[in-house]
mmCIF file with all atom_site columns, C-alpha atoms in Angstrom:
data_model
loop_
_atom_site.group_PDB
_atom_site.id
_atom_site.type_symbol
_atom_site.label_atom_id
_atom_site.label_alt_id
_atom_site.label_comp_id
_atom_site.label_asym_id
_atom_site.label_entity_id
_atom_site.label_seq_id
_atom_site.pdbx_PDB_ins_code
_atom_site.Cartn_x
_atom_site.Cartn_y
_atom_site.Cartn_z
_atom_site.occupancy
_atom_site.B_iso_or_equiv
_atom_site.pdbx_formal_charge
_atom_site.auth_seq_id
_atom_site.auth_comp_id
_atom_site.auth_asym_id
_atom_site.auth_atom_id
_atom_site.pdbx_PDB_model_num
ATOM 1   C CA . MET S 1 1   ? 58.142  12.975  -89.129 1.00 0.00 ? 1   MET S CA 1
ATOM 2   C CA . LYS S 1 2   ? 57.292  9.326   -89.215 1.00 0.00 ? 2   LYS S CA 1
ATOM 3   C CA . SER S 1 3   ? 59.061  8.833   -85.905 1.00 0.00 ? 3   SER S CA 1
ATOM 4   C CA . TYR S 1 4   ? 57.148  11.789  -84.410 1.00 0.00 ? 4   TYR S CA 1
ATOM 5   C CA . ILE S 1 5   ? 53.759  10.343  -85.430 1.00 0.00 ? 5   ILE S CA 1
ATOM 6   C CA . SER S 1 6   ? 54.749  6.939   -84.067 1.00 0.00 ? 6   SER S CA 1
ATOM 7   C CA . ALA S 1 7   ? 55.636  8.530   -80.718 1.00 0.00 ? 7   ALA S CA 1
ATOM 8   C CA . ILE S 1 8   ? 52.239  10.271  -80.509 1.00 0.00 ? 8   ILE S CA 1
ATOM 9   C CA . LEU S 1 9   ? 50.393  7.075   -81.350 1.00 0.00 ? 9   LEU S CA 1
ATOM 10  C CA . PHE S 1 10  ? 52.381  5.266   -78.671 1.00 0.00 ? 10  PHE S CA 1
ATOM 11  C CA . LEU S 1 11  ? 51.403  7.846   -76.038 1.00 0.00 ? 11  LEU S CA 1
ATOM 12  C CA . LEU S 1 12  ? 47.733  7.662   -77.038 1.00 0.00 ? 12  LEU S CA 1
ATOM 13  C CA . LEU S 1 13  ? 47.798  3.881   -76.777 1.00 0.00 ? 13  LEU S CA 1
ATOM 14  C CA . LEU S 1 14  ? 49.457  4.034   -73.366 1.00 0.00 ? 14  LEU S CA 1
ATOM 15  C CA . THR S 1 15  ? 46.810  6.481   -72.088 1.00 0.00 ? 15  THR S CA 1
ATOM 16  C CA . ALA S 1 16  ? 43.980  4.293   -73.355 1.00 0.00 ? 16  ALA S CA 1
ATOM 17  C CA . CYS S 1 17  ? 45.358  1.251   -71.558 1.00 0.00 ? 17  CYS S CA 1
ATOM 18  C CA . ASN S 1 18  ? 45.701  3.161   -68.205 1.00 0.00 ? 18  ASN S CA 1
ATOM 19  C CA . PRO S 1 19  ? 42.690  5.463   -67.854 1.00 0.00 ? 19  PRO S CA 1
ATOM 20  C CA . GLU S 1 20  ? 42.705  7.791   -64.845 1.00 0.00 ? 20  GLU S CA 1
ATOM 21  C CA . GLN S 1 21  ? 40.586  6.403   -62.020 1.00 0.00 ? 21  GLN S CA 1
ATOM 22  C CA . THR S 1 22  ? 37.991  8.778   -60.654 1.00 0.00 ? 22  THR S CA 1
ATOM 23  C CA . GLU S 1 23  ? 36.052  8.237   -57.460 1.00 0.00 ? 23  GLU S CA 1
ATOM 24  C CA . THR S 1 24  ? 32.330  8.387   -57.752 1.00 0.00 ? 24  THR S CA 1
ATOM 25  C CA . PRO S 1 25  ? 30.771  9.762   -54.565 1.00 0.00 ? 25  PRO S CA 1
ATOM 26  C CA . ILE S 1 26  ? 28.392  7.342   -52.855 1.00 0.00 ? 26  ILE S CA 1
ATOM 27  C CA . ASP S 1 27  ? 25.337  8.835   -51.317 1.00 0.00 ? 27  ASP S CA 1
ATOM 28  C CA . GLU S 1 28  ? 24.917  7.864   -47.651 1.00 0.00 ? 28  GLU S CA 1
ATOM 29  C CA . VAL S 1 29  ? 21.789  5.837   -47.258 1.00 0.00 ? 29  VAL S CA 1
ATOM 30  C CA . GLU S 1 30  ? 20.123  5.925   -43.851 1.00 0.00 ? 30  GLU S CA 1
ATOM 31  C CA . ALA S 1 31  ? 19.488  2.452   -42.550 1.00 0.00 ? 31  ALA S CA 1
ATOM 32  C CA . PRO S 1 32  ? 15.813  1.694   -42.030 1.00 0.00 ? 32  PRO S CA 1
ATOM 33  C CA . PRO S 1 33  ? 14.730  1.624   -38.361 1.00 0.00 ? 33  PRO S CA 1
ATOM 34  C CA . VAL S 1 34  ? 14.854  -1.787  -36.755 1.00 0.00 ? 34  VAL S CA 1
ATOM 35  C CA . GLU S 1 35  ? 11.447  -2.739  -35.509 1.00 0.00 ? 35  GLU S CA 1
ATOM 36  C CA . GLU S 1 36  ? 11.322  -3.949  -31.933 1.00 0.00 ? 36  GLU S CA 1
ATOM 37  C CA . THR S 1 37  ? 10.086  -7.485  -31.580 1.00 0.00 ? 37  THR S CA 1
ATOM 38  C CA . GLU S 1 38  ? 7.242   -8.329  -29.237 1.00 0.00 ? 38  GLU S CA 1
ATOM 39  C CA . ASP S 1 39  ? 9.603   -10.211 -26.921 1.00 0.00 ? 39  ASP S CA 1
ATOM 40  C CA . GLU S 1 40  ? 11.967  -7.243  -26.663 1.00 0.00 ? 40  GLU S CA 1
ATOM 41  C CA . ALA S 1 41  ? 9.067   -4.873  -25.989 1.00 0.00 ? 41  ALA S CA 1
ATOM 42  C CA . GLN S 1 42  ? 7.709   -7.176  -23.311 1.00 0.00 ? 42  GLN S CA 1
ATOM 43  C CA . MET S 1 43  ? 11.128  -7.461  -21.646 1.00 0.00 ? 43  MET S CA 1
ATOM 44  C CA . GLU S 1 44  ? 11.454  -3.679  -21.561 1.00 0.00 ? 44  GLU S CA 1
ATOM 45  C CA . THR S 1 45  ? 7.976   -3.320  -20.053 1.00 0.00 ? 45  THR S CA 1
ATOM 46  C CA . GLU S 1 46  ? 8.768   -5.888  -17.378 1.00 0.00 ? 46  GLU S CA 1
ATOM 47  C CA . GLU S 1 47  ? 12.009  -4.072  -16.507 1.00 0.00 ? 47  GLU S CA 1
ATOM 48  C CA . ASN S 1 48  ? 10.135  -0.767  -16.135 1.00 0.00 ? 48  ASN S CA 1
ATOM 49  C CA . THR S 1 49  ? 7.485   -2.467  -14.010 1.00 0.00 ? 49  THR S CA 1
ATOM 50  C CA . ASP S 1 50  ? 10.155  -3.920  -11.750 1.00 0.00 ? 50  ASP S CA 1
ATOM 51  C CA . GLU S 1 51  ? 11.666  -0.449  -11.281 1.00 0.00 ? 51  GLU S CA 1
ATOM 52  C CA . ILE S 1 52  ? 8.270   1.011   -10.412 1.00 0.00 ? 52  ILE S CA 1
ATOM 53  C CA . SER S 1 53  ? 7.525   -1.825  -8.002  1.00 0.00 ? 53  SER S CA 1
ATOM 54  C CA . GLU S 1 54  ? 10.893  -1.442  -6.321  1.00 0.00 ? 54  GLU S CA 1
ATOM 55  C CA . SER S 1 55  ? 10.541  2.318   -5.923  1.00 0.00 ? 55  SER S CA 1
ATOM 56  C CA . SER S 1 56  ? 6.965   2.060   -4.648  1.00 0.00 ? 56  SER S CA 1
ATOM 57  C CA . GLY S 1 57  ? 7.605   -0.759  -2.156  1.00 0.00 ? 57  GLY S CA 1
ATOM 58  C CA . PHE S 1 58  ? 7.498   -0.290  1.611   1.00 0.00 ? 58  PHE S CA 1
ATOM 59  C CA . ASP S 1 59  ? 11.120  0.859   1.816   1.00 0.00 ? 59  ASP S CA 1
ATOM 60  C CA . GLY S 1 60  ? 10.340  3.375   -0.915  1.00 0.00 ? 60  GLY S CA 1
ATOM 61  C CA . VAL S 1 61  ? 7.387   4.705   1.074   1.00 0.00 ? 61  VAL S CA 1
ATOM 62  C CA . LEU S 1 62  ? 9.508   5.031   4.235   1.00 0.00 ? 62  LEU S CA 1
ATOM 63  C CA . SER S 1 63  ? 12.008  7.055   2.232   1.00 0.00 ? 63  SER S CA 1
ATOM 64  C CA . GLN S 1 64  ? 9.468   9.117   0.276   1.00 0.00 ? 64  GLN S CA 1
ATOM 65  C CA . TYR S 1 65  ? 7.575   10.134  3.419   1.00 0.00 ? 65  TYR S CA 1
ATOM 66  C CA . ALA S 1 66  ? 10.722  10.422  5.599   1.00 0.00 ? 66  ALA S CA 1
ATOM 67  C CA . VAL S 1 67  ? 9.057   8.195   8.204   1.00 0.00 ? 67  VAL S CA 1
ATOM 68  C CA . LEU S 1 68  ? 12.249  7.616   10.189  1.00 0.00 ? 68  LEU S CA 1
ATOM 69  C CA . GLU S 1 69  ? 13.427  11.229  10.000  1.00 0.00 ? 69  GLU S CA 1
ATOM 70  C CA . SER S 1 70  ? 14.000  12.835  13.400  1.00 0.00 ? 70  SER S CA 1
ATOM 71  C CA . PHE S 1 71  ? 11.149  15.074  14.526  1.00 0.00 ? 71  PHE S CA 1
ATOM 72  C CA . ASP S 1 72  ? 10.046  17.297  17.369  1.00 0.00 ? 72  ASP S CA 1
ATOM 73  C CA . THR S 1 73  ? 6.421   18.372  17.626  1.00 0.00 ? 73  THR S CA 1
ATOM 74  C CA . ASP S 1 74  ? 4.763   20.820  19.963  1.00 0.00 ? 74  ASP S CA 1
ATOM 75  C CA . SER S 1 75  ? 1.355   22.238  20.794  1.00 0.00 ? 75  SER S CA 1
ATOM 76  C CA . PRO S 1 76  ? 2.068   25.448  22.711  1.00 0.00 ? 76  PRO S CA 1
ATOM 77  C CA . GLY S 1 77  ? 0.107   25.855  25.917  1.00 0.00 ? 77  GLY S CA 1
ATOM 78  C CA . THR S 1 78  ? -1.042  22.244  26.110  1.00 0.00 ? 78  THR S CA 1
ATOM 79  C CA . GLY S 1 79  ? 2.069   20.255  26.981  1.00 0.00 ? 79  GLY S CA 1
ATOM 80  C CA . LEU S 1 80  ? 1.232   17.841  24.175  1.00 0.00 ? 80  LEU S CA 1
ATOM 81  C CA . GLY S 1 81  ? 3.696   16.781  21.515  1.00 0.00 ? 81  GLY S CA 1
ATOM 82  C CA . GLU S 1 82  ? 6.297   14.129  20.838  1.00 0.00 ? 82  GLU S CA 1
ATOM 83  C CA . GLY S 1 83  ? 9.852   13.910  19.605  1.00 0.00 ? 83  GLY S CA 1
ATOM 84  C CA . LEU S 1 84  ? 11.917  11.056  18.242  1.00 0.00 ? 84  LEU S CA 1
ATOM 85  C CA . GLU S 1 85  ? 15.426  10.439  16.938  1.00 0.00 ? 85  GLU S CA 1
ATOM 86  C CA . VAL S 1 86  ? 16.684  7.179   15.432  1.00 0.00 ? 86  VAL S CA 1
ATOM 87  C CA . ILE S 1 87  ? 20.096  6.451   16.949  1.00 0.00 ? 87  ILE S CA 1
ATOM 88  C CA . HIS S 1 88  ? 20.813  2.925   15.697  1.00 0.00 ? 88  HIS S CA 1
ATOM 89  C CA . ARG S 1 89  ? 19.483  0.491   13.127  1.00 0.00 ? 89  ARG S CA 1
ATOM 90  C CA . THR S 1 90  ? 20.318  -3.161  12.584  1.00 0.00 ? 90  THR S CA 1
ATOM 91  C CA . GLY S 1 91  ? 18.443  -4.840  9.760   1.00 0.00 ? 91  GLY S CA 1
ATOM 92  C CA . HIS S 1 92  ? 14.726  -4.424  10.433  1.00 0.00 ? 92  HIS S CA 1
ATOM 93  C CA . GLN S 1 93  ? 15.140  -3.271  14.036  1.00 0.00 ? 93  GLN S CA 1
ATOM 94  C CA . ILE S 1 94  ? 15.491  0.340   15.087  1.00 0.00 ? 94  ILE S CA 1
ATOM 95  C CA . LEU S 1 95  ? 16.596  1.909   18.364  1.00 0.00 ? 95  LEU S CA 1
ATOM 96  C CA . ALA S 1 96  ? 15.287  5.418   18.989  1.00 0.00 ? 96  ALA S CA 1
ATOM 97  C CA . HIS S 1 97  ? 15.293  8.026   21.734  1.00 0.00 ? 97  HIS S CA 1
ATOM 98  C CA . GLY S 1 98  ? 12.326  10.290  22.222  1.00 0.00 ? 98  GLY S CA 1
ATOM 99  C CA . HIS S 1 99  ? 10.075  12.265  24.532  1.00 0.00 ? 99  HIS S CA 1
ATOM 100 C CA . GLN S 1 100 ? 6.419   12.872  25.285  1.00 0.00 ? 100 GLN S CA 1
ATOM 101 C CA . GLY S 1 101 ? 5.403   16.459  25.894  1.00 0.00 ? 101 GLY S CA 1
ATOM 102 C CA . HIS S 1 102 ? 9.031   17.474  26.471  1.00 0.00 ? 102 HIS S CA 1
ATOM 103 C CA . ALA S 1 103 ? 8.618   15.961  29.943  1.00 0.00 ? 103 ALA S CA 1
ATOM 104 C CA . VAL S 1 104 ? 8.921   12.184  29.772  1.00 0.00 ? 104 VAL S CA 1
ATOM 105 C CA . ALA S 1 105 ? 11.950  10.781  27.927  1.00 0.00 ? 105 ALA S CA 1
ATOM 106 C CA . PHE S 1 106 ? 12.148  7.215   26.662  1.00 0.00 ? 106 PHE S CA 1
ATOM 107 C CA . TYR S 1 107 ? 14.112  4.729   24.598  1.00 0.00 ? 107 TYR S CA 1
ATOM 108 C CA . GLN S 1 108 ? 12.170  2.461   22.285  1.00 0.00 ? 108 GLN S CA 1
ATOM 109 C CA . LEU S 1 109 ? 12.861  -0.455  19.965  1.00 0.00 ? 109 LEU S CA 1
ATOM 110 C CA . MET S 1 110 ? 10.886  -0.765  16.733  1.00 0.00 ? 110 MET S CA 1
ATOM 111 C CA . ILE S 1 111 ? 10.661  -3.447  14.080  1.00 0.00 ? 111 ILE S CA 1
ATOM 112 C CA . VAL S 1 112 ? 10.045  -2.823  10.389  1.00 0.00 ? 112 VAL S CA 1
ATOM 113 C CA . ASP S 1 113 ? 7.546   -5.419  9.158   1.00 0.00 ? 113 ASP S CA 1
ATOM 114 C CA . GLU S 1 114 ? 7.721   -5.288  5.362   1.00 0.00 ? 114 GLU S CA 1
ATOM 115 C CA . GLU S 1 115 ? 5.203   -8.094  4.906   1.00 0.00 ? 115 GLU S CA 1
ATOM 116 C CA . ASN S 1 116 ? 2.469   -6.222  6.792   1.00 0.00 ? 116 ASN S CA 1
ATOM 117 C CA . GLN S 1 117 ? 3.857   -2.843  5.695   1.00 0.00 ? 117 GLN S CA 1
ATOM 118 C CA . GLU S 1 118 ? 4.063   -1.400  9.181   1.00 0.00 ? 118 GLU S CA 1
ATOM 119 C CA . ILE S 1 119 ? 6.450   -0.396  11.948  1.00 0.00 ? 119 ILE S CA 1
ATOM 120 C CA . ILE S 1 120 ? 5.688   -1.702  15.436  1.00 0.00 ? 120 ILE S CA 1
ATOM 121 C CA . ILE S 1 121 ? 7.105   -0.510  18.768  1.00 0.00 ? 121 ILE S CA 1
ATOM 122 C CA . THR S 1 122 ? 8.130   -3.657  20.678  1.00 0.00 ? 122 THR S CA 1
ATOM 123 C CA . HIS S 1 123 ? 10.064  -2.192  23.617  1.00 0.00 ? 123 HIS S CA 1
ATOM 124 C CA . ARG S 1 124 ? 9.826   1.116   25.440  1.00 0.00 ? 124 ARG S CA 1
ATOM 125 C CA . TYR S 1 125 ? 11.614  2.197   28.612  1.00 0.00 ? 125 TYR S CA 1
ATOM 126 C CA . ARG S 1 126 ? 10.749  5.499   30.242  1.00 0.00 ? 126 ARG S CA 1
ATOM 127 C CA . GLU S 1 127 ? 12.826  7.223   32.873  1.00 0.00 ? 127 GLU S CA 1
ATOM 128 C CA . GLY S 1 128 ? 13.759  4.684   35.524  1.00 0.00 ? 128 GLY S CA 1
ATOM 129 C CA . GLU S 1 129 ? 16.343  1.976   36.159  1.00 0.00 ? 129 GLU S CA 1
ATOM 130 C CA . GLU S 1 130 ? 16.275  0.458   32.664  1.00 0.00 ? 130 GLU S CA 1
ATOM 131 C CA . TYR S 1 131 ? 16.219  3.902   31.083  1.00 0.00 ? 131 TYR S CA 1
ATOM 132 C CA . ASP S 1 132 ? 19.265  4.970   33.099  1.00 0.00 ? 132 ASP S CA 1
ATOM 133 C CA . GLU S 1 133 ? 21.226  1.914   31.935  1.00 0.00 ? 133 GLU S CA 1
ATOM 134 C CA . LEU S 1 134 ? 20.382  2.651   28.323  1.00 0.00 ? 134 LEU S CA 1
ATOM 135 C CA . ASP S 1 135 ? 21.142  6.320   28.785  1.00 0.00 ? 135 ASP S CA 1
ATOM 136 C CA . ALA S 1 136 ? 24.589  5.537   30.187  1.00 0.00 ? 136 ALA S CA 1
ATOM 137 C CA . LEU S 1 137 ? 25.410  3.468   27.116  1.00 0.00 ? 137 LEU S CA 1
ATOM 138 C CA . ALA S 1 138 ? 24.007  6.122   24.805  1.00 0.00 ? 138 ALA S CA 1
ATOM 139 C CA . LEU S 1 139 ? 26.106  8.829   26.442  1.00 0.00 ? 139 LEU S CA 1
ATOM 140 C CA . LEU S 1 140 ? 29.152  6.712   25.588  1.00 0.00 ? 140 LEU S CA 1
ATOM 141 C CA . GLU S 1 141 ? 27.756  6.529   22.029  1.00 0.00 ? 141 GLU S CA 1
ATOM 142 C CA . ASP S 1 142 ? 27.808  2.748   22.329  1.00 0.00 ? 142 ASP S CA 1
ATOM 143 C CA . TYR S 1 143 ? 24.492  2.499   20.526  1.00 0.00 ? 143 TYR S CA 1
ATOM 144 C CA . GLU S 1 144 ? 25.054  -1.058  19.337  1.00 0.00 ? 144 GLU S CA 1
ATOM 145 C CA . LEU S 1 145 ? 25.540  -2.278  22.910  1.00 0.00 ? 145 LEU S CA 1
ATOM 146 C CA . ALA S 1 146 ? 22.430  -0.359  23.979  1.00 0.00 ? 146 ALA S CA 1
ATOM 147 C CA . PHE S 1 147 ? 20.523  -1.955  21.107  1.00 0.00 ? 147 PHE S CA 1
ATOM 148 C CA . ASN S 1 148 ? 21.709  -5.466  22.051  1.00 0.00 ? 148 ASN S CA 1
ATOM 149 C CA . TRP S 1 149 ? 20.895  -4.891  25.723  1.00 0.00 ? 149 TRP S CA 1
ATOM 150 C CA . MET S 1 150 ? 17.371  -3.811  24.850  1.00 0.00 ? 150 MET S CA 1
ATOM 151 C CA . ASN S 1 151 ? 16.845  -6.506  22.241  1.00 0.00 ? 151 ASN S CA 1
ATOM 152 C CA . GLU S 1 152 ? 17.592  -9.222  24.797  1.00 0.00 ? 152 GLU S CA 1
ATOM 153 C CA . LYS S 1 153 ? 14.714  -8.047  26.987  1.00 0.00 ? 153 LYS S CA 1
ATOM 154 C CA . GLU S 1 154 ? 11.210  -9.423  26.639  1.00 0.00 ? 154 GLU S CA 1
ATOM 155 C CA . PRO S 1 155 ? 8.938   -7.112  24.612  1.00 0.00 ? 155 PRO S CA 1
ATOM 156 C CA . ASN S 1 156 ? 6.941   -4.806  26.879  1.00 0.00 ? 156 ASN S CA 1
ATOM 157 C CA . GLU S 1 157 ? 5.125   -2.838  24.190  1.00 0.00 ? 157 GLU S CA 1
ATOM 158 C CA . ASN S 1 158 ? 2.993   -3.619  21.148  1.00 0.00 ? 158 ASN S CA 1
ATOM 159 C CA . ARG S 1 159 ? 2.125   -0.289  19.616  1.00 0.00 ? 159 ARG S CA 1
ATOM 160 C CA . LEU S 1 160 ? 1.756   0.864   16.038  1.00 0.00 ? 160 LEU S CA 1
ATOM 161 C CA . PHE S 1 161 ? 4.155   3.573   14.855  1.00 0.00 ? 161 PHE S CA 1
ATOM 162 C CA . PHE S 1 162 ? 3.483   3.605   11.112  1.00 0.00 ? 162 PHE S CA 1
ATOM 163 C CA . LYS S 1 163 ? 1.358   1.685   8.623   1.00 0.00 ? 163 LYS S CA 1
ATOM 164 C CA . TRP S 1 164 ? 0.897   1.899   4.858   1.00 0.00 ? 164 TRP S CA 1
ATOM 165 C CA . ASP S 1 165 ? -2.006  0.500   2.861   1.00 0.00 ? 165 ASP S CA 1
ATOM 166 C CA . SER S 1 166 ? -0.812  -0.007  -0.716  1.00 0.00 ? 166 SER S CA 1
ATOM 167 C CA . GLU S 1 167 ? -4.430  -0.241  -1.907  1.00 0.00 ? 167 GLU S CA 1
ATOM 168 C CA . GLN S 1 168 ? -5.362  3.157   -0.497  1.00 0.00 ? 168 GLN S CA 1
ATOM 169 C CA . ASP S 1 169 ? -4.262  6.418   -2.074  1.00 0.00 ? 169 ASP S CA 1
ATOM 170 C CA . PRO S 1 170 ? -2.391  8.883   0.158   1.00 0.00 ? 170 PRO S CA 1
ATOM 171 C CA . SER S 1 171 ? -4.352  11.846  1.460   1.00 0.00 ? 171 SER S CA 1
ATOM 172 C CA . THR S 1 172 ? -3.208  15.466  1.436   1.00 0.00 ? 172 THR S CA 1
ATOM 173 C CA . THR S 1 173 ? -2.457  17.926  4.190   1.00 0.00 ? 173 THR S CA 1
ATOM 174 C CA . GLU S 1 174 ? -1.872  21.669  4.304   1.00 0.00 ? 174 GLU S CA 1
ATOM 175 C CA . LEU S 1 175 ? 1.370   22.941  5.792   1.00 0.00 ? 175 LEU S CA 1
ATOM 176 C CA . PRO S 1 176 ? 1.485   26.076  7.975   1.00 0.00 ? 176 PRO S CA 1
ATOM 177 C CA . ASN S 1 177 ? 2.721   28.065  4.954   1.00 0.00 ? 177 ASN S CA 1
ATOM 178 C CA . GLY S 1 178 ? -0.380  27.085  2.962   1.00 0.00 ? 178 GLY S CA 1
ATOM 179 C CA . THR S 1 179 ? 1.324   24.504  0.727   1.00 0.00 ? 179 THR S CA 1
ATOM 180 C CA . THR S 1 180 ? -0.620  21.295  0.129   1.00 0.00 ? 180 THR S CA 1
ATOM 181 C CA . VAL S 1 181 ? 1.407   18.091  0.121   1.00 0.00 ? 181 VAL S CA 1
ATOM 182 C CA . SER S 1 182 ? 0.798   14.355  -0.135  1.00 0.00 ? 182 SER S CA 1
ATOM 183 C CA . ALA S 1 183 ? 0.464   12.661  3.244   1.00 0.00 ? 183 ALA S CA 1
ATOM 184 C CA . ILE S 1 184 ? -0.147  9.327   4.958   1.00 0.00 ? 184 ILE S CA 1
ATOM 185 C CA . GLU S 1 185 ? -2.297  9.327   8.098   1.00 0.00 ? 185 GLU S CA 1
ATOM 186 C CA . VAL S 1 186 ? -1.810  6.694   10.799  1.00 0.00 ? 186 VAL S CA 1
ATOM 187 C CA . ASP S 1 187 ? -4.494  6.229   13.462  1.00 0.00 ? 187 ASP S CA 1
ATOM 188 C CA . VAL S 1 188 ? -3.139  5.069   16.822  1.00 0.00 ? 188 VAL S CA 1
ATOM 189 C CA . ASN S 1 189 ? -5.745  4.959   19.590  1.00 0.00 ? 189 ASN S CA 1
ATOM 190 C CA . ASP S 1 190 ? -7.621  8.132   18.588  1.00 0.00 ? 190 ASP S CA 1
ATOM 191 C CA . THR S 1 191 ? -4.395  9.945   17.789  1.00 0.00 ? 191 THR S CA 1
ATOM 192 C CA . ILE S 1 192 ? -3.663  10.681  14.118  1.00 0.00 ? 192 ILE S CA 1
ATOM 193 C CA . TYR S 1 193 ? -0.022  10.869  13.028  1.00 0.00 ? 193 TYR S CA 1
ATOM 194 C CA . VAL S 1 194 ? 0.403   12.661  9.701   1.00 0.00 ? 194 VAL S CA 1
ATOM 195 C CA . PHE S 1 195 ? 3.533   11.878  7.678   1.00 0.00 ? 195 PHE S CA 1
ATOM 196 C CA . SER S 1 196 ? 4.065   14.238  4.743   1.00 0.00 ? 196 SER S CA 1
ATOM 197 C CA . GLU S 1 197 ? 6.079   13.593  1.609   1.00 0.00 ? 197 GLU S CA 1
ATOM 198 C CA . ASP S 1 198 ? 9.744   14.654  1.963   1.00 0.00 ? 198 ASP S CA 1
ATOM 199 C CA . ILE S 1 199 ? 9.044   16.074  5.437   1.00 0.00 ? 199 ILE S CA 1
ATOM 200 C CA . GLY S 1 200 ? 8.243   13.199  7.777   1.00 0.00 ? 200 GLY S CA 1
ATOM 201 C CA . LEU S 1 201 ? 5.974   13.520  10.774  1.00 0.00 ? 201 LEU S CA 1
ATOM 202 C CA . THR S 1 202 ? 4.176   16.825  10.274  1.00 0.00 ? 202 THR S CA 1
ATOM 203 C CA . TYR S 1 203 ? 1.208   16.825  12.632  1.00 0.00 ? 203 TYR S CA 1
ATOM 204 C CA . ILE S 1 204 ? -0.132  14.843  15.559  1.00 0.00 ? 204 ILE S CA 1
ATOM 205 C CA . HIS S 1 205 ? -3.900  15.263  15.958  1.00 0.00 ? 205 HIS S CA 1
ATOM 206 C CA . TYR S 1 206 ? -5.005  14.338  19.482  1.00 0.00 ? 206 TYR S CA 1
ATOM 207 C CA . GLN S 1 207 ? -8.668  13.374  19.190  1.00 0.00 ? 207 GLN S CA 1
ATOM 208 C CA . SER S 1 208 ? -9.377  11.150  22.172  1.00 0.00 ? 208 SER S CA 1
ATOM 209 C CA . PRO S 1 209 ? -12.431 11.884  24.381  1.00 0.00 ? 209 PRO S CA 1
ATOM 210 C CA . ASP S 1 210 ? -10.069 12.659  27.286  1.00 0.00 ? 210 ASP S CA 1
ATOM 211 C CA . THR S 1 211 ? -8.275  15.297  25.194  1.00 0.00 ? 211 THR S CA 1
ATOM 212 C CA . VAL S 1 212 ? -11.528 16.910  24.075  1.00 0.00 ? 212 VAL S CA 1
ATOM 213 C CA . GLU S 1 213 ? -12.853 16.910  27.651  1.00 0.00 ? 213 GLU S CA 1
ATOM 214 C CA . LEU S 1 214 ? -9.644  18.444  29.027  1.00 0.00 ? 214 LEU S CA 1
ATOM 215 C CA . PHE S 1 215 ? -9.043  21.106  26.374  1.00 0.00 ? 215 PHE S CA 1
ATOM 216 C CA . GLY S 1 216 ? -12.553 21.570  25.009  1.00 0.00 ? 216 GLY S CA 1
ATOM 217 C CA . SER S 1 217 ? -11.557 20.449  21.518  1.00 0.00 ? 217 SER S CA 1
ATOM 218 C CA . GLU S 1 218 ? -9.098  18.322  19.586  1.00 0.00 ? 218 GLU S CA 1
ATOM 219 C CA . VAL S 1 219 ? -5.463  19.404  19.852  1.00 0.00 ? 219 VAL S CA 1
ATOM 220 C CA . THR S 1 220 ? -2.798  19.424  17.123  1.00 0.00 ? 220 THR S CA 1
ATOM 221 C CA . ALA S 1 221 ? 0.959   19.319  17.680  1.00 0.00 ? 221 ALA S CA 1
ATOM 222 C CA . THR S 1 222 ? 3.050   20.581  14.750  1.00 0.00 ? 222 THR S CA 1
ATOM 223 C CA . ASN S 1 223 ? 6.577   19.750  13.647  1.00 0.00 ? 223 ASN S CA 1
ATOM 224 C CA . GLN S 1 224 ? 8.650   22.584  15.058  1.00 0.00 ? 224 GLN S CA 1
ATOM 225 C CA . LYS S 1 225 ? 10.704  22.862  11.862  1.00 0.00 ? 225 LYS S CA 1
ATOM 226 C CA . LEU S 1 226 ? 7.516   24.064  10.149  1.00 0.00 ? 226 LEU S CA 1
ATOM 227 C CA . MET S 1 227 ? 6.759   26.560  12.885  1.00 0.00 ? 227 MET S CA 1
ATOM 228 C CA . ASP S 1 228 ? 10.088  28.431  12.705  1.00 0.00 ? 228 ASP S CA 1
#
């Protein structure tokens, strides 16, 4: 009996010296939000501003209004209208092939002037000896050689193709289907070229006194893609 009691006491003592460890759950505490410092906020604002400036620069406008997209316009019954297709571009210079009134074809060289936010036609060759030389190169799809040949010639044209005024809000124009879209209007010698957002050249409004005298009113040529 004495030995039995001693054994029990020994077990109790052993248990007291080695208590069973239990894990106490720890509540997850959400870390307080880190306040943005003024410097970090300013840096983020500057980054956003840079993105806006980059997207709204002259290249952004050319893309947004599809200024260099191929087009073909027509005013049925008048013979008025123009077409243009960019066939080669090197840096800020552009070689294009086009027509006037579906009758007179031409090749022209244009320069993109980012500083003045405009595109200027510097060379234009209509059907003739120079045109035939360019056309022969173009038929071989040697557009770079045609571009170099033309670029080596003295400029024979100084005509506005497109201009953007960053201080002036775009206007709006109504498409043949009745949709109203944002547009940029370019006035070239009493002829208004209307470039619409995501479409490109949409209308050409011929408003010169000669046009009004000949047809009795102003004449509008419309992008044929919008007439189909």
